[in-house]
Amino acid sequence: IQMTQSPSSLSASVGDRVIITCRASQNIWTYLNWYQQKPGRAPNLLISGTSTLQSGVPSRFSGSGSGTDFTLTIGSLQPDDFATYYCQQSYNSPWTFGQGTKVEIK
Amino acid sequence: EVQLVESGGGLVQPGGSLRLSCAASGFTFSSYWMHWVRQAPGKGLEWVANIKKEGSEKYYVDSVKGRFTISRDNAKNSLYLQMNSLRAEDTAIYYCGREGDCSGTRCLAIDSWGHGTLVTVSS
């Protein structure tokens, strides 16, 4: 299953609402996860099962979608949110990641 | 506190072998599926393999099938990745990951990650 994220990168300001989309090449129901990765660090799970926010993740992050189209929304971008975000499907093996979306400071 | 510590990375020639280890602590290792994920320099994440709690099921990405073997020793709280016939395109940071448990069922997401170990395949 191929996962395609858009955009590949974006520039935004603190306080902006940011939306990242992820499209699967086939129906993956809601088996979709989102990870955040900062330079030199391991990825960090933000959202599992399309919309379940992980413990400790700020509520400004939210996820939605089903089937083939999904979104990650950052309600009000904060300085700590500048990072690369990856979607990942776990509907079947091999699990696959999107190519990543780099969120940069405008 | 969940801790995953990878080791065993390094420089190896094309065609060579390497065995990665991941030492787990802070949780009941035998109760979780475990994964390997890699990231080539400056590139995105690529899932490599996973293994069931007791080791009876294993899955791989096509590009490593027949060359890599994932295994675990629950008595030693350790996960392994035996990598044979290494190629330049296997150069990456290799992360060990724990799949979350959702009230006794699989969460199907990696909720804990190690810091990674770098594997460089070059002559």
Coordinates of C-alpha atoms in Angstrom, one line a residue:
Chain A
I1 CA 0.0 0.0 0.0
Q2 CA 1.5 3.4 -1.1
M3 CA 1.0 6.4 1.2
T4 CA 1.2 9.8 -0.3
Q5 CA 1.5 13.0 1.8
S6 CA 0.9 16.5 0.8
P7 CA 2.4 18.9 0.9
S8 CA 6.0 17.6 1.1
S9 CA 6.9 20.8 3.0
L10 CA 5.2 23.9 4.2
S11 CA 6.1 27.2 5.8
A12 CA 3.9 28.5 8.5
S13 CA 3.8 31.0 11.4
V14 CA 3.3 30.4 15.1
G15 CA -0.5 30.5 15.6
D16 CA -1.4 29.2 12.1
R17 CA -3.7 26.3 11.5
V18 CA -1.9 23.6 9.6
I19 CA -3.4 20.7 7.7
I20 CA -1.4 17.8 6.3
T21 CA -3.1 15.2 4.1
C22 CA -2.3 11.6 3.6
R23 CA -3.7 9.4 0.9
A24 CA -3.6 5.6 0.7
S25 CA -3.5 3.7 -2.6
Q26 CA -6.3 1.4 -1.3
N27 CA -8.8 1.3 1.5
I28 CA -7.1 1.1 4.9
W29 CA -10.3 1.8 6.9
T30 CA -8.9 3.7 9.9
Y31 CA -5.6 1.9 10.3
L32 CA -3.6 5.2 10.0
N33 CA -1.1 6.6 12.4
W34 CA 0.8 9.9 12.6
Y35 CA 4.3 10.5 13.9
Q36 CA 6.4 13.6 14.5
Q37 CA 10.1 13.5 14.1
K38 CA 12.6 16.3 15.0
P39 CA 16.2 16.4 13.6
G40 CA 18.5 13.8 15.1
R41 CA 15.7 12.2 17.1
A42 CA 13.6 9.1 16.9
P43 CA 10.0 9.5 15.7
N44 CA 7.2 10.0 18.2
L45 CA 3.7 8.6 17.9
L46 CA 1.1 11.4 17.9
I47 CA -2.1 9.8 16.8
S48 CA -3.1 6.2 16.3
G49 CA -6.1 4.7 14.6
T50 CA -6.7 7.9 12.6
S51 CA -7.9 10.0 15.6
T52 CA -6.7 8.6 19.0
L53 CA -4.4 11.2 20.5
Q54 CA -1.6 9.6 22.5
S55 CA -1.0 10.4 26.1
G56 CA 0.9 13.6 26.6
V57 CA 0.3 14.9 23.1
P58 CA -1.2 18.4 23.1
S59 CA -4.9 18.7 22.1
R60 CA -4.1 21.1 19.3
F61 CA -3.2 18.0 17.3
S62 CA -6.1 16.1 15.8
G63 CA -6.6 13.5 13.1
S64 CA -9.5 12.5 10.9
G65 CA -10.5 10.5 7.8
S66 CA -11.2 6.9 6.8
G67 CA -10.8 4.7 3.7
T68 CA -8.1 6.4 1.6
D69 CA -8.1 10.0 2.7
F70 CA -6.8 11.3 6.0
T71 CA -5.7 14.6 7.6
L72 CA -3.5 15.7 10.5
T73 CA -4.5 19.1 11.8
I74 CA -2.4 21.3 14.1
G75 CA -5.0 23.8 15.5
S76 CA -2.5 26.6 16.4
L77 CA 1.1 26.0 15.5
Q78 CA 3.6 26.3 18.3
P79 CA 7.4 26.7 18.2
D80 CA 7.8 23.1 19.4
D81 CA 5.8 21.8 16.4
F82 CA 8.3 22.6 13.7
A83 CA 9.3 19.1 12.7
T84 CA 8.7 16.5 10.0
Y85 CA 5.4 14.5 10.1
Y86 CA 4.8 11.1 8.8
C87 CA 1.6 9.1 8.2
Q88 CA 1.8 5.3 8.3
Q89 CA -0.7 2.6 7.5
S90 CA -1.0 -0.6 9.6
Y91 CA -3.8 -2.2 7.7
N92 CA -1.6 -4.9 6.3
S93 CA 2.1 -5.9 6.1
P94 CA 4.4 -4.5 5.0
W95 CA 3.5 -1.4 7.0
T96 CA 4.3 1.7 4.9
F97 CA 5.0 5.3 5.7
G98 CA 4.3 8.5 3.7
Q99 CA 7.3 10.4 2.4
G100 CA 6.9 13.0 5.2
T101 CA 5.9 16.6 5.5
K102 CA 8.4 19.1 6.8
V103 CA 6.9 22.0 8.7
E104 CA 9.2 25.0 8.7
I105 CA 9.1 28.4 10.3
K106 CA 7.8 31.2 8.0
Chain B
E1 CA 10.0 3.9 32.0
V2 CA 10.1 2.1 28.7
Q3 CA 13.7 2.0 27.3
L4 CA 14.9 0.5 24.0
V5 CA 18.6 0.6 23.4
E6 CA 19.9 -0.5 20.0
S7 CA 23.5 -1.6 19.4
G8 CA 25.5 -3.5 16.8
G9 CA 25.6 -0.9 14.0
G10 CA 28.8 0.1 12.2
L11 CA 30.6 0.1 8.9
V12 CA 30.4 -3.1 6.8
Q13 CA 31.4 -3.9 3.2
P14 CA 28.8 -4.8 0.6
G15 CA 27.9 -8.4 0.8
G16 CA 28.8 -8.5 4.5
S17 CA 26.7 -9.3 7.6
L18 CA 25.8 -7.5 10.7
R19 CA 23.6 -8.3 13.7
L20 CA 21.7 -5.6 15.5
S21 CA 20.4 -5.9 19.0
C22 CA 17.8 -4.0 21.0
A23 CA 17.8 -4.3 24.7
A24 CA 14.4 -3.6 26.2
S25 CA 13.5 -2.6 29.8
G26 CA 10.7 -1.0 31.8
F27 CA 7.9 -3.2 30.4
T28 CA 7.0 -6.9 30.0
F29 CA 8.9 -7.5 26.8
S30 CA 7.2 -10.8 26.0
S31 CA 3.8 -9.2 25.9
Y32 CA 4.5 -6.9 22.9
W33 CA 5.0 -7.2 19.2
M34 CA 8.3 -5.6 18.2
H35 CA 9.5 -3.8 15.1
W36 CA 12.5 -2.6 13.2
V37 CA 12.2 0.7 11.2
R38 CA 15.1 2.3 9.2
Q39 CA 15.8 5.7 7.9
A40 CA 18.4 6.3 5.2
P41 CA 20.5 9.6 5.6
G42 CA 18.3 12.5 4.9
K43 CA 15.4 10.3 3.8
G44 CA 12.0 9.2 5.2
L45 CA 11.1 6.3 7.4
E46 CA 10.9 2.7 6.1
W47 CA 9.3 -0.1 8.1
V48 CA 11.6 -3.2 7.9
A49 CA 10.2 -6.1 9.9
N50 CA 8.1 -7.1 12.9
I51 CA 7.7 -10.1 15.1
K52 CA 4.9 -11.5 17.3
K53 CA 5.1 -11.6 21.0
E54 CA 6.4 -15.2 21.2
G55 CA 8.2 -15.1 17.9
S56 CA 5.8 -17.3 15.9
E57 CA 5.0 -14.8 13.2
K58 CA 7.4 -12.5 11.4
Y59 CA 6.9 -10.1 8.5
Y60 CA 9.3 -8.2 6.3
V61 CA 9.4 -5.5 3.7
D62 CA 10.0 -7.0 0.3
S63 CA 13.5 -5.4 -0.1
V64 CA 14.9 -7.4 2.8
K65 CA 13.2 -10.7 2.4
G66 CA 15.6 -13.6 2.3
R67 CA 18.5 -11.3 3.6
F68 CA 17.3 -10.1 7.0
T69 CA 16.0 -12.2 9.9
I70 CA 14.2 -10.7 12.9
S71 CA 14.2 -12.7 16.1
R72 CA 13.8 -12.2 19.8
D73 CA 14.8 -13.7 23.1
N74 CA 12.1 -13.0 25.7
A75 CA 14.2 -14.4 28.5
K76 CA 16.8 -11.8 27.7
N77 CA 14.3 -9.0 26.9
S78 CA 16.1 -8.6 23.5
L79 CA 15.2 -8.1 19.9
Y80 CA 17.6 -8.8 17.0
L81 CA 18.0 -8.2 13.3
Q82 CA 20.4 -10.4 11.5
M83 CA 21.4 -8.7 8.2
N84 CA 23.1 -10.6 5.5
S85 CA 24.1 -9.8 1.9
L86 CA 24.2 -6.1 2.8
R87 CA 23.9 -3.6 0.0
A88 CA 24.7 0.1 -0.1
E89 CA 21.0 0.9 -0.1
D90 CA 20.7 -0.7 3.4
T91 CA 22.7 2.2 4.8
A92 CA 20.5 3.8 7.4
I93 CA 19.8 4.4 11.0
Y94 CA 17.9 1.3 12.3
Y95 CA 15.3 1.9 15.0
C96 CA 13.9 -0.7 17.3
G97 CA 10.2 -0.1 18.2
R98 CA 7.6 -1.4 20.5
E99 CA 4.0 -1.8 19.2
G100 CA 1.5 -0.5 21.7
D101 CA -1.0 -2.7 23.5
C102 CA -4.6 -1.5 23.5
S103 CA -6.4 -3.3 26.3
G104 CA -5.0 -6.6 25.3
T105 CA -5.3 -6.2 21.6
R106 CA -2.7 -4.8 19.2
C107 CA -2.6 -1.1 18.8
L108 CA -1.0 -1.4 15.4
A109 CA 1.2 1.6 16.0
I110 CA 4.8 2.0 17.3
D111 CA 4.5 3.8 20.7
S112 CA 8.1 3.6 21.9
W113 CA 11.3 3.9 19.9
G114 CA 15.0 3.5 20.6
H115 CA 17.5 6.1 19.7
G116 CA 18.7 4.1 16.7
T117 CA 22.0 2.6 15.5
L118 CA 23.7 3.6 12.3
V119 CA 24.6 0.9 9.7
T120 CA 26.8 2.0 6.8
V121 CA 27.4 -0.3 3.9
S122 CA 30.4 0.8 1.9
S123 CA 33.7 -0.4 0.5

